Short mmCIF file of C-alpha atoms and ligand atoms in Angstrom, two decimals:
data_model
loop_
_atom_site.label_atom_id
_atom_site.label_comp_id
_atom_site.label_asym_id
_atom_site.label_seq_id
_atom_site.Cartn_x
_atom_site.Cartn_y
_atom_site.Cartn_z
CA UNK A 26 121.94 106.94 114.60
CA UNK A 27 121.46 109.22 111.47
CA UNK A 28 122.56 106.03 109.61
CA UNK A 29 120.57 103.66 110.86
CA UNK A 30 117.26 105.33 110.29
CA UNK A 31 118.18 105.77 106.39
CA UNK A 32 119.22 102.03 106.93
CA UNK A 33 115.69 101.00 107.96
CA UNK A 34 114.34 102.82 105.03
CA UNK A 35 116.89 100.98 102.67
CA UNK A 36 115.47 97.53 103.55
CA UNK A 37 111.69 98.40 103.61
CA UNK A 38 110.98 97.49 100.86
CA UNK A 39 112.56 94.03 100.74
CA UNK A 40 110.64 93.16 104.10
CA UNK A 41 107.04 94.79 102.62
CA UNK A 42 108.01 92.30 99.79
CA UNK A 43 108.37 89.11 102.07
CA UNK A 44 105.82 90.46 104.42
CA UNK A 45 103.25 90.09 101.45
CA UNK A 46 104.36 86.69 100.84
CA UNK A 47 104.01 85.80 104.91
CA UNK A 48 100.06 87.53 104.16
CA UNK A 49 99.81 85.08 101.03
CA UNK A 50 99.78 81.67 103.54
CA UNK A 51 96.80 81.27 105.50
CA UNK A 52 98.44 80.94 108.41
CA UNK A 53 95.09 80.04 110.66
CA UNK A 54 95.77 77.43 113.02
CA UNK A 55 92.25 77.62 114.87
CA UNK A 56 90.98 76.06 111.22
CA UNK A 57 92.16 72.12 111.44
CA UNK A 58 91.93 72.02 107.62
CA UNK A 59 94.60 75.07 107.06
CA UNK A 60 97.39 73.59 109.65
CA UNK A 61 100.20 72.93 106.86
CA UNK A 62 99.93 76.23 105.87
CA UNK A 63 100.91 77.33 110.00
CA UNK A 64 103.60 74.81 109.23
CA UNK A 65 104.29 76.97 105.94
CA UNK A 66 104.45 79.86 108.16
CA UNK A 67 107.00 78.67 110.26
CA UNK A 68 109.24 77.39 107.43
CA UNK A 69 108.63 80.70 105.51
CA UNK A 70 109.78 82.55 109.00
CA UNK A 71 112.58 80.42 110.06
CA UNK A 72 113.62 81.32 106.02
CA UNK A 73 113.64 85.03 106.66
CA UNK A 74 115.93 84.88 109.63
CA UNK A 75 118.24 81.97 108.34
CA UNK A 76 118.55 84.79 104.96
CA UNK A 77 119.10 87.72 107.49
CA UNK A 78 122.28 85.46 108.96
CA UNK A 79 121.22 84.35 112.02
CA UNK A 80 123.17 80.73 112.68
CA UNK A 81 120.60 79.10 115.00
CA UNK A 82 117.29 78.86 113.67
CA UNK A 83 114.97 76.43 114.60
CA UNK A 84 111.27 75.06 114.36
CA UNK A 85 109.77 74.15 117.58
CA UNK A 86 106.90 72.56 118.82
CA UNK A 87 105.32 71.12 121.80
CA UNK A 88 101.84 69.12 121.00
CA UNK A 89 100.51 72.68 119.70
CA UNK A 90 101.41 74.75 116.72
CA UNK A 91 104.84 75.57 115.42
CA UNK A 92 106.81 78.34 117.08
CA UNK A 93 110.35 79.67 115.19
CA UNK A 94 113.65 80.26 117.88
CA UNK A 95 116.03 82.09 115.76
CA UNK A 96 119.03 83.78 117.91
CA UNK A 97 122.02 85.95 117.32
CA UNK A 98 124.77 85.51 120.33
CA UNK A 99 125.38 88.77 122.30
CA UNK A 100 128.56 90.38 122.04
CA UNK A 101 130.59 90.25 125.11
CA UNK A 102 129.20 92.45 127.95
CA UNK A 103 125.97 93.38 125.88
CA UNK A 104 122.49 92.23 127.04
CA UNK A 105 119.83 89.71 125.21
CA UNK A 106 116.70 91.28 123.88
CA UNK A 107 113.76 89.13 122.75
CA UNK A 108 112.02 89.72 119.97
CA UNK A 109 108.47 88.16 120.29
CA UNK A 110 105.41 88.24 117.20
CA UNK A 111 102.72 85.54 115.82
CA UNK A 112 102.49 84.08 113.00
CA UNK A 113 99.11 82.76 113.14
CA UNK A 114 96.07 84.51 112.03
CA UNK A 115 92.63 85.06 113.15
CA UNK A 116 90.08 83.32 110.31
CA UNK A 117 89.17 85.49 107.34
CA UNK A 118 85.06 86.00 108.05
CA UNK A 119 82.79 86.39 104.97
CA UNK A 120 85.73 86.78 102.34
CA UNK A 121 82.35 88.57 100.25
CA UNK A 122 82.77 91.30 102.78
CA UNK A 123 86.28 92.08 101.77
CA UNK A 124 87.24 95.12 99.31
CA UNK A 125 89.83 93.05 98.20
CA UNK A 126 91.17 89.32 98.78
CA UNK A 127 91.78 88.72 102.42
CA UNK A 128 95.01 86.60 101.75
CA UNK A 129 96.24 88.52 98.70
CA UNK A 130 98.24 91.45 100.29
CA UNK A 131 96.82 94.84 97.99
CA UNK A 132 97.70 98.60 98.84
CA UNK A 133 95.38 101.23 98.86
CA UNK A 134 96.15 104.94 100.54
CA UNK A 135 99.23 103.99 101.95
CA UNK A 136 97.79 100.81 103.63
CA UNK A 137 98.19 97.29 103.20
CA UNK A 138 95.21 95.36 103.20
CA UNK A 139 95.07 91.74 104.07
CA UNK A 140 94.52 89.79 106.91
CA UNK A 141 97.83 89.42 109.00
CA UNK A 142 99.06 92.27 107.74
CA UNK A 143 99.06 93.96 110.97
CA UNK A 144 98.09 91.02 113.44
CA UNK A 145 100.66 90.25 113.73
CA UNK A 146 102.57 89.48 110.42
CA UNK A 147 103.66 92.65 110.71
CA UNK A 148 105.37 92.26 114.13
CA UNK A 149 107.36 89.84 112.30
CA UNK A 150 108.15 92.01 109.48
CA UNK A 151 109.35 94.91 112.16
CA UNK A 152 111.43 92.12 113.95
CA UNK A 153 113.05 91.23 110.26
CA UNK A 154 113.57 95.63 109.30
CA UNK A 155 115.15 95.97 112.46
CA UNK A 156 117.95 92.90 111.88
CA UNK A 157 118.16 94.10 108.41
CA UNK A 158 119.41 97.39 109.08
CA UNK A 159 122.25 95.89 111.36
CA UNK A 160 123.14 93.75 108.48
CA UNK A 161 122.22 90.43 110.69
CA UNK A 162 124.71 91.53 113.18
CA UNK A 163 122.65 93.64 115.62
CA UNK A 164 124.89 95.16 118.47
CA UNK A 165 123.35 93.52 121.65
CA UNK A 166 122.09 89.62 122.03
CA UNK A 167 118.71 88.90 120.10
CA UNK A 168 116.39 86.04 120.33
CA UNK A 169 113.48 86.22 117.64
CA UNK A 170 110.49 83.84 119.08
CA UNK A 171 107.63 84.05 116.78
CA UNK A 172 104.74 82.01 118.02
CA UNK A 173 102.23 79.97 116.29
CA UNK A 174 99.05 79.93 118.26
CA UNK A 175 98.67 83.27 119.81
CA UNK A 176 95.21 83.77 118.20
CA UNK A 177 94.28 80.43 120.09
CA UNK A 178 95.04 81.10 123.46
CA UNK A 179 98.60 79.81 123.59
CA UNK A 180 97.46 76.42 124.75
CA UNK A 181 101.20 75.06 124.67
CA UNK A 182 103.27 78.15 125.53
CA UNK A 183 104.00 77.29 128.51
CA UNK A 184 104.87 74.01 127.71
CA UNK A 185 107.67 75.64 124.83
CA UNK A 186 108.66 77.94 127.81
CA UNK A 187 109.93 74.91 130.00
CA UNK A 188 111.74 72.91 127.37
CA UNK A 189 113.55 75.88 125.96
CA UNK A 190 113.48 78.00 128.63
CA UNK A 191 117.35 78.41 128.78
CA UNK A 192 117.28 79.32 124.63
CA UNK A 193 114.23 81.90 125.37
CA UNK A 194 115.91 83.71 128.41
CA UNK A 195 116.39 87.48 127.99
CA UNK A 196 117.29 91.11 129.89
CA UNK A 197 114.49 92.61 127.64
CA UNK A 198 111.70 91.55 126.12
CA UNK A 199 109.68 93.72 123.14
CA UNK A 200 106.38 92.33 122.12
CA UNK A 201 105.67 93.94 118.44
CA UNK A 202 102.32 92.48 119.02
CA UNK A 203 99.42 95.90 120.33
CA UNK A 204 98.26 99.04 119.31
CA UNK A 205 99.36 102.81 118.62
CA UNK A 206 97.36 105.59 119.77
CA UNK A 207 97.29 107.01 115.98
CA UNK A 208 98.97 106.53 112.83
CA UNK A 209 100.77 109.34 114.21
CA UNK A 210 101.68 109.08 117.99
CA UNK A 211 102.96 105.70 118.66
CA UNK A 212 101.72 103.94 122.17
CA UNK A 213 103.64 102.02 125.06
CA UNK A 214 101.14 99.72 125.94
CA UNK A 215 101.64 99.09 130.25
CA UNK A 216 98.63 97.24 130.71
CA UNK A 217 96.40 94.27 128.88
CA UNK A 218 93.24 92.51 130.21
CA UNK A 219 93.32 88.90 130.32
CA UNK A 220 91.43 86.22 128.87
CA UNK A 221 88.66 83.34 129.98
CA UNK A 222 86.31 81.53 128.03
CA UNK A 223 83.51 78.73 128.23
CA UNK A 224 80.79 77.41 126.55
CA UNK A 225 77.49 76.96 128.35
CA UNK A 226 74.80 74.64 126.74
CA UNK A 227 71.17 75.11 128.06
CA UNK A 228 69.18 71.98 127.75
CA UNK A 229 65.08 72.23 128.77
CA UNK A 230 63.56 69.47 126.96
CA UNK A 231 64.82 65.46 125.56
CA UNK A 232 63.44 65.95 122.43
CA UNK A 233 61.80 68.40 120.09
CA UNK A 234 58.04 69.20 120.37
CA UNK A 235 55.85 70.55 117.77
CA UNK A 236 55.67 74.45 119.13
CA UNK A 237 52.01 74.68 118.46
CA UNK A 238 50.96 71.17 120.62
CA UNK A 239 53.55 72.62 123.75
CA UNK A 240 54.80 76.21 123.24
CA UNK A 241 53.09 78.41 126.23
CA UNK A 242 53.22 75.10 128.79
CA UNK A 243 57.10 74.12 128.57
CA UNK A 244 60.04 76.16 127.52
CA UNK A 245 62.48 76.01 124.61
CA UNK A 246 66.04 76.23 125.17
CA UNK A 247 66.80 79.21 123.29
CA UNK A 248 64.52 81.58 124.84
CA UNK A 249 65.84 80.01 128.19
CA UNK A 250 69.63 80.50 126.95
CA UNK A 251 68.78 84.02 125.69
CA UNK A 252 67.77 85.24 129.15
CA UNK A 253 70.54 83.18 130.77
CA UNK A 254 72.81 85.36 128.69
CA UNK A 255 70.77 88.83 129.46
CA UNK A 256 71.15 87.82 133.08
CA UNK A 257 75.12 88.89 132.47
CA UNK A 258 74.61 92.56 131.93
CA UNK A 259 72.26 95.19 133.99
CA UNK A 260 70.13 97.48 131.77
CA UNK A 261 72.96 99.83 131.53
CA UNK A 262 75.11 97.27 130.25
CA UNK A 263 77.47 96.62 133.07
CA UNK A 264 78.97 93.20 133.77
CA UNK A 265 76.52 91.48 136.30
CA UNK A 266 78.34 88.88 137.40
CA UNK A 267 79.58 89.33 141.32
CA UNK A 268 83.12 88.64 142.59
CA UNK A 269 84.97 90.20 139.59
CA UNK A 270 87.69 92.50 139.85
CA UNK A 271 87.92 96.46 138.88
CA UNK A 272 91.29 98.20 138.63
CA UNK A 273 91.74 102.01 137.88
CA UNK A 274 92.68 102.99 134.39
CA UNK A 275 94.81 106.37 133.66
CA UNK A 276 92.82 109.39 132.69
CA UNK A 277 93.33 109.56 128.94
CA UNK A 278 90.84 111.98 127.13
CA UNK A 279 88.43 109.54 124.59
CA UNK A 280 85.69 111.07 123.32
CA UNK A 281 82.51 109.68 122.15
CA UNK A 282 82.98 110.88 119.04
CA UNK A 283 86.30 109.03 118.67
CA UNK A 284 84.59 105.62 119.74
CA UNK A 285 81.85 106.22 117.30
CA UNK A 286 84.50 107.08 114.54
CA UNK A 287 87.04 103.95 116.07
CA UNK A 288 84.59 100.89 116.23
CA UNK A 289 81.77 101.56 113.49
CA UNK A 290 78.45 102.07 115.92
CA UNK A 291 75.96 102.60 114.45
CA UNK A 292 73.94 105.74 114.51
CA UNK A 293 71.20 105.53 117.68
CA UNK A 294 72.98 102.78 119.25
CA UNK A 295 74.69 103.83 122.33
CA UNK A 296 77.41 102.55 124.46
CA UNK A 297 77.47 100.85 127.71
CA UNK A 298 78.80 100.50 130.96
CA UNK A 299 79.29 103.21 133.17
CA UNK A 300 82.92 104.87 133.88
CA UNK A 301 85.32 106.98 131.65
CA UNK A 302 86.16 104.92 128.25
CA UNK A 303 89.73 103.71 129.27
CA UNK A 304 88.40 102.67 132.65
CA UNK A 305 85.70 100.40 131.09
CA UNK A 306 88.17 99.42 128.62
CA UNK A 307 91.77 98.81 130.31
CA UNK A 308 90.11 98.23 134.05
CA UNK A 309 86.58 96.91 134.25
CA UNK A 310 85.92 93.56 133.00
CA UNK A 311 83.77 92.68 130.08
CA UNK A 312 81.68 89.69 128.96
CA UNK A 313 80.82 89.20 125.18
CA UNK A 314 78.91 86.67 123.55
CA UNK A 315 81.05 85.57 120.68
CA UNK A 316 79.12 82.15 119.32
CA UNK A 317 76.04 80.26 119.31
CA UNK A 318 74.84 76.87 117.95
CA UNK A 319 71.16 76.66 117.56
CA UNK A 320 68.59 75.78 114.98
CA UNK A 321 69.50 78.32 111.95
CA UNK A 322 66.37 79.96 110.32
CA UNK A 323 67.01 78.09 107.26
CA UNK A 324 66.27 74.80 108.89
CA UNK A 325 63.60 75.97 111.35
CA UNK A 326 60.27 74.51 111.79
CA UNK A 327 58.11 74.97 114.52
CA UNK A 328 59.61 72.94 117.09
CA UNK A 329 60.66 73.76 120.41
CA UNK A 330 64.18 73.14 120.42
CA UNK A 331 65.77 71.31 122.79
CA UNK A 332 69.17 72.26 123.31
CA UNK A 333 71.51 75.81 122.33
CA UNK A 334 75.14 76.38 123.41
CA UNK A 335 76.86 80.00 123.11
CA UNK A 336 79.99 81.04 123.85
CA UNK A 337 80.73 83.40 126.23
CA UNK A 338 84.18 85.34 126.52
CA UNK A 339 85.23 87.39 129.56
CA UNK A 340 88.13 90.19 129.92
CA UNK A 341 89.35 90.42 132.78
CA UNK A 342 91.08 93.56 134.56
CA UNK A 343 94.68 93.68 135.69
CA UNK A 344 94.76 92.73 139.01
CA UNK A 345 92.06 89.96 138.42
CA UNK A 346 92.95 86.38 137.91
CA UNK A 347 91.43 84.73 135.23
CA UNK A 348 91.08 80.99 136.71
CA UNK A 349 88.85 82.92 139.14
CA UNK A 350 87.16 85.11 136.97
CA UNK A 351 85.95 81.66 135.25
CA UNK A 352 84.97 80.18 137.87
CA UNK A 353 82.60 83.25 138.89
CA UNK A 354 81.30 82.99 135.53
CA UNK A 355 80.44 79.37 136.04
CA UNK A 356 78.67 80.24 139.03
CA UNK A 357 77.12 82.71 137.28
CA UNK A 358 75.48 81.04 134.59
CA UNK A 359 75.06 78.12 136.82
CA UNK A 360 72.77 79.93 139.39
CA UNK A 361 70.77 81.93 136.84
CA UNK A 362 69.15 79.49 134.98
CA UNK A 363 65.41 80.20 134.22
CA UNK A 364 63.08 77.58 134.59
CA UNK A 365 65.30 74.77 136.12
CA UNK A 366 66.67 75.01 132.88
CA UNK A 367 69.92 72.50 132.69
CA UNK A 368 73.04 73.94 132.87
CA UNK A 369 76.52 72.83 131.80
CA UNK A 370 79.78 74.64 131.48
CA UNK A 371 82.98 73.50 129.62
CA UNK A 372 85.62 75.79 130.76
CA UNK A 373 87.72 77.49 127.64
CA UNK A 374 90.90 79.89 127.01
CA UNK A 375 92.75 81.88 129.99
CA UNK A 376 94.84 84.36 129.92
CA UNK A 377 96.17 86.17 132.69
CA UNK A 378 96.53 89.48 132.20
CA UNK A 379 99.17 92.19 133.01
CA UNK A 380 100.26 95.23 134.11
CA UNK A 381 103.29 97.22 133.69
CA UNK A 382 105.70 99.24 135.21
CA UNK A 383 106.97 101.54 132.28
CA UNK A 384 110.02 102.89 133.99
CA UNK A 385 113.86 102.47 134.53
CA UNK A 386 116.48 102.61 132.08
CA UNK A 387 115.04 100.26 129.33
CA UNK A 388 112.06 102.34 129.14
CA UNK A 389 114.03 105.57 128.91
CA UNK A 390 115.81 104.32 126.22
CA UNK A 391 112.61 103.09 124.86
CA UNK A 392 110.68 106.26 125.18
CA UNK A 393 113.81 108.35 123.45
CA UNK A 394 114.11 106.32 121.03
CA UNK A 395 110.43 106.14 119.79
CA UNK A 396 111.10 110.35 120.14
CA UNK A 397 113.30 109.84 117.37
CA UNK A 398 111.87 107.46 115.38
CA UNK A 399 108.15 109.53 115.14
CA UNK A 400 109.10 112.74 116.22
CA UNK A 401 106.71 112.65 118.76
CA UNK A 402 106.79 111.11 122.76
CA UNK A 403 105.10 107.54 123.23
CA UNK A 404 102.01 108.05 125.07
CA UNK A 405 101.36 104.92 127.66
CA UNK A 406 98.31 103.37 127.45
CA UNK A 407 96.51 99.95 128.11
CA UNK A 408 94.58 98.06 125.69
CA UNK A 409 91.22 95.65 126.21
CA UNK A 410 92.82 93.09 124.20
CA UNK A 411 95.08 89.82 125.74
CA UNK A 412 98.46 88.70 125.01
CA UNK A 413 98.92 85.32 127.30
CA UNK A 414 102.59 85.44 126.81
CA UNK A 415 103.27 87.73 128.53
CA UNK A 416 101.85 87.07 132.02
CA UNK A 417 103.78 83.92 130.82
CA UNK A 418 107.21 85.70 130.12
CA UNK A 419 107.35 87.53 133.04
CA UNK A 420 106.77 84.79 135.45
CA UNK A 421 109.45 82.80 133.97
CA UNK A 422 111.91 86.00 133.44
CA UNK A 423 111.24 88.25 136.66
CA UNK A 424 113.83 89.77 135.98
CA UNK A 425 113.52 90.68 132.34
CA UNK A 426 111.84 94.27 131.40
CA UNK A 427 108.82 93.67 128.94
CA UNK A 428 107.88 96.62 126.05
CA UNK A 429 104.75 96.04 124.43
CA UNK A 430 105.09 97.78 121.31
CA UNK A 431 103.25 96.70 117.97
CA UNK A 432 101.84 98.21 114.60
CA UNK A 433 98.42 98.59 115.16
CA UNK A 434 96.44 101.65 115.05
CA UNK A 435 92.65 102.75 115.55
CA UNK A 436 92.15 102.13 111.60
CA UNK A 437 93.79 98.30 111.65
CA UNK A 438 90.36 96.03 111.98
CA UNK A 439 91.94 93.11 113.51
CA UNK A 440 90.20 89.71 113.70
CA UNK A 441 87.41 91.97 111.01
CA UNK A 442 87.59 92.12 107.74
CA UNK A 443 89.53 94.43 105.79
CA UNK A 444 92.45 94.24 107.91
CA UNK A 445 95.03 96.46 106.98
CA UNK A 446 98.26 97.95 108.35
CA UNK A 447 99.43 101.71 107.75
CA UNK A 448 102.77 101.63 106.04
CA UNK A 449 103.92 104.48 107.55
CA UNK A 450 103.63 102.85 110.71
CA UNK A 451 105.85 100.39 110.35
CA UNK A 452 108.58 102.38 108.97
CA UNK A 453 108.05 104.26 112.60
CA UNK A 454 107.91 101.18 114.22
CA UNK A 455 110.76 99.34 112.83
CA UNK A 456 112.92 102.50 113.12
CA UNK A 457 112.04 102.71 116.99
CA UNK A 458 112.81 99.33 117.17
CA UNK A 459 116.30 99.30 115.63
CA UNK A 460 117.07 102.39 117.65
CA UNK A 461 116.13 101.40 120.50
CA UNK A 462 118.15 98.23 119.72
CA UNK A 463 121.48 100.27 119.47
CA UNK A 464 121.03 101.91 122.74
CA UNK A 465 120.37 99.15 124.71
CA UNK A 466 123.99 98.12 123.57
CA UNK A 467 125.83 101.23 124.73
CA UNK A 468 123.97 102.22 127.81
N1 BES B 2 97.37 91.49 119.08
C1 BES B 2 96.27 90.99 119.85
C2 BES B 2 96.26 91.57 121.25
C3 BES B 2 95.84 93.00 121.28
C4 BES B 2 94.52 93.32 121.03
C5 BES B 2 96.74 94.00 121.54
C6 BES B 2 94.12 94.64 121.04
C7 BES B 2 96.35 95.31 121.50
C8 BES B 2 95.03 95.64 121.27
C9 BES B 2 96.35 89.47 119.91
O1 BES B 2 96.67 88.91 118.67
C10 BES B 2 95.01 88.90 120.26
O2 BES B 2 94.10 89.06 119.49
N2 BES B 2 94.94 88.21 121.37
C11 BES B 2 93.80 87.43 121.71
C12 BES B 2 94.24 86.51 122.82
C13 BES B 2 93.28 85.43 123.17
C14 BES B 2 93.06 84.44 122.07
C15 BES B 2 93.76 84.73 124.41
C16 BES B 2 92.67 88.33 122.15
O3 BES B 2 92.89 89.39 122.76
O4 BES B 2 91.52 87.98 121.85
MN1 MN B 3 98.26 89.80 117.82
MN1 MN B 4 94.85 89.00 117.42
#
């Protein structure tokens, strides 16, 4: 075991390498005019694992963005482990707002900035340390599946899942794809939130009208959308949408102090909801307003404006189920029109989301092998964020135990800009990986 944790720190340095060149292709498949570079992604993947010595590689794709299958048989009597990451990226942003060049992979302080660098290029660069250390010949069964359209919802997961169901199947499944408590005490993540999305246009008038001649006698759409949208929250800031589901999160000490520090907020502004910080964040749902189209200032004039469409993203608590979480949304904004105001909702994303249970044999092994690998014991936790495939996964593997591992930590910034990924951290998390690898082939 000795071995193989001077192993993984043999090869780190030949995966940072190829992990910088993975940050170097824009891998963002929500942007239609950056889809060869997914395809790059793919091919630049599929490389990494056909180099590592894996005989079966392949590039797969069902109507949605390319996915890579690469698999190493399982010696006799020794179980199948996948290995699941994304390849995709979220867009950039304002590249202004960068330090340095989102797609041009730069160190500073023992991070490596970038975007992808952590989510989730690095998933696929702990997948590729961990195979490396075994020489390509790992001692148990491993399927790597690195998808290509996590950041969009998965539209054609399941899709992949049924036509390659029999290549994807697996005992165990590790999803190098969430967060870590600190750059210092790694996290099992047991639970996610899931994932629904729409976008509601308000429409109040058939044309524009000069906002002098009618403003005061008929409404704009904007001012009607804007309440629309307040209608979601109370004053406190809770969700005010009826019929959605509340679970009950674990009681994990986070301060105030660490949220301010964690997200950025800004002096005087203070947080909402009501509940203890994991409960609002693992086991209440949330609604955020994430887009709207509308007159910019640039091109106002006054005119009432006679349309506005936002888009409105929910999280939904374990438990929950996300087609009807939408459609209480829908209702929602459907009922709380002001001013007769038209209405009309085209349904988005969903995501289910998941909750697990951390224990048996797998997760011993798990949790003694991250011991090892940071010195310190994984703490569980659940995270706000979605991963669709999993809800996925397990309904076509029931049988399969799922570990959601991953590189992140408080400092990362994913989907912002500056992302970056702690190099440290994915030393730990490759070494956990690998040992936790070897273990499942002798218990
Ligand atoms: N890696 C994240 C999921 C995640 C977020 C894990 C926060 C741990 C903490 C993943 O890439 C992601 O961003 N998922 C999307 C899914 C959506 C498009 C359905 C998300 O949560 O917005
Ligand atoms: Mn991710
Ligand atoms: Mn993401």
């Amino acid at each position: 075991m000795a071995d193989l944790v001077a192993r993984v720190r043999e090869v780190l340095p030949s995966v940072r390498k190829d992990l910088e060149d993975l940050v170097r292709i824009q891998s963002v498949w929500a942007d239609p005019s950056r889809r060869d570079e997914v395809h790059r992604s793919a091919q630049f993947v599929a490389d990494l694992f056909t180099g590592v010595g894996f005989d079966d590689v392949r590039i797969v794709s069902e109507g949605g963005a390319p996915a890579v299958i690469a698999r190493h048989p399982a010696p006799p009597g020794a179980p199948t482990v996948l290995l699941y990451a994304h390849h995709d990226v979220q867009p950039e942003g304002d590249p202004a707002q960068w330090h340095s060049a989102p797609f041009e992979p730069t160190e500073r302080d023992g991070r490596l900035y970038g975007r992808g660098t952590s989510d989730d290029k690095a998933g696929v660069a702990t997948h590729l340390a961990a195979m490396r250390a075994f020489g390509g010949k790992p001692p148990v069964g491993v399927t790597v599946f690195v998808e290509g359209e996590e950041e969009s919802g998965s539209p054609s997961l399941s899709r992949l899942l049924e036509v390659h169901k029999g290549l994807l199947a697996a005992d165990v499944i590790v999803i190098a794809d969430s967060d870590n408590w600190s750059t210092e005490i790694p996290s099992l993540t047991v639970s996610l939130r899931g994932l629904a999305d729409c976008v509601v246009e308000v429409e109040t008038l058939d044309h524009g009208l000069h906002s002098g001649m009618w403003g005061g006698v008929v409404p704009d759409a904007v001012s009607a959308l804007v309440r629309l949208l307040a209608s979601l929250h109370d004053d406190d800031g809770n969700v005010a949408v009826a019929g959605l589901h509340e679970g009950s999160a674990a009681e994990v000490d986070y301060t105030p102090e660490r949220v301010r520090a964690d997200t950025g907020l800004l002096e005087g502004v203070t947080e909402i909801g009501s509940g203890s910080v994991p409960q609002r964040l693992w086991a209440k749902p949330a609604i955020t307003v994430i887009g709207i189209d509308t007159t910019s200032i640039a091109a106002s004039s006054n005119t009432l404006i006679p349309r506005a469409r936002a888009k409105v993203s929910m999280r939904i608590a374990p438990g929950g189920d996300a087609t009807a979480h939408l459609e209480a949304l829908r209702k929602h904004l459907e009922e709380h029109a002001p001013w007769g105001a038209r209405v009309t909702v085209t349904p988005g994303d969903l995501g289910q989301p998941y909750a697990i249970d951390a224990t048996g044999p797998v997760y011993d092994a798990a949790r003694a092998a991250f011991r090892q690998a940071w010195g310190v014991d994984a703490v569980d936790t659940g995270v706000g964020g979605s991963i669709p495939f999993i809800a996925e996964f397990a309904k076509a593997f029931p049988e399969a135990t799922i570990l959601v591992t991953g590189v992140e930590d408080p400092n990362t910034q994913a989907h912002s800009i500056n992302e970056s990924l702690h190099l440290g951290v994915l030393e730990r998390a490759a070494t956990a990986e690998t040992l936790l690898l070897q273990s499942l082939a002798t218990d």
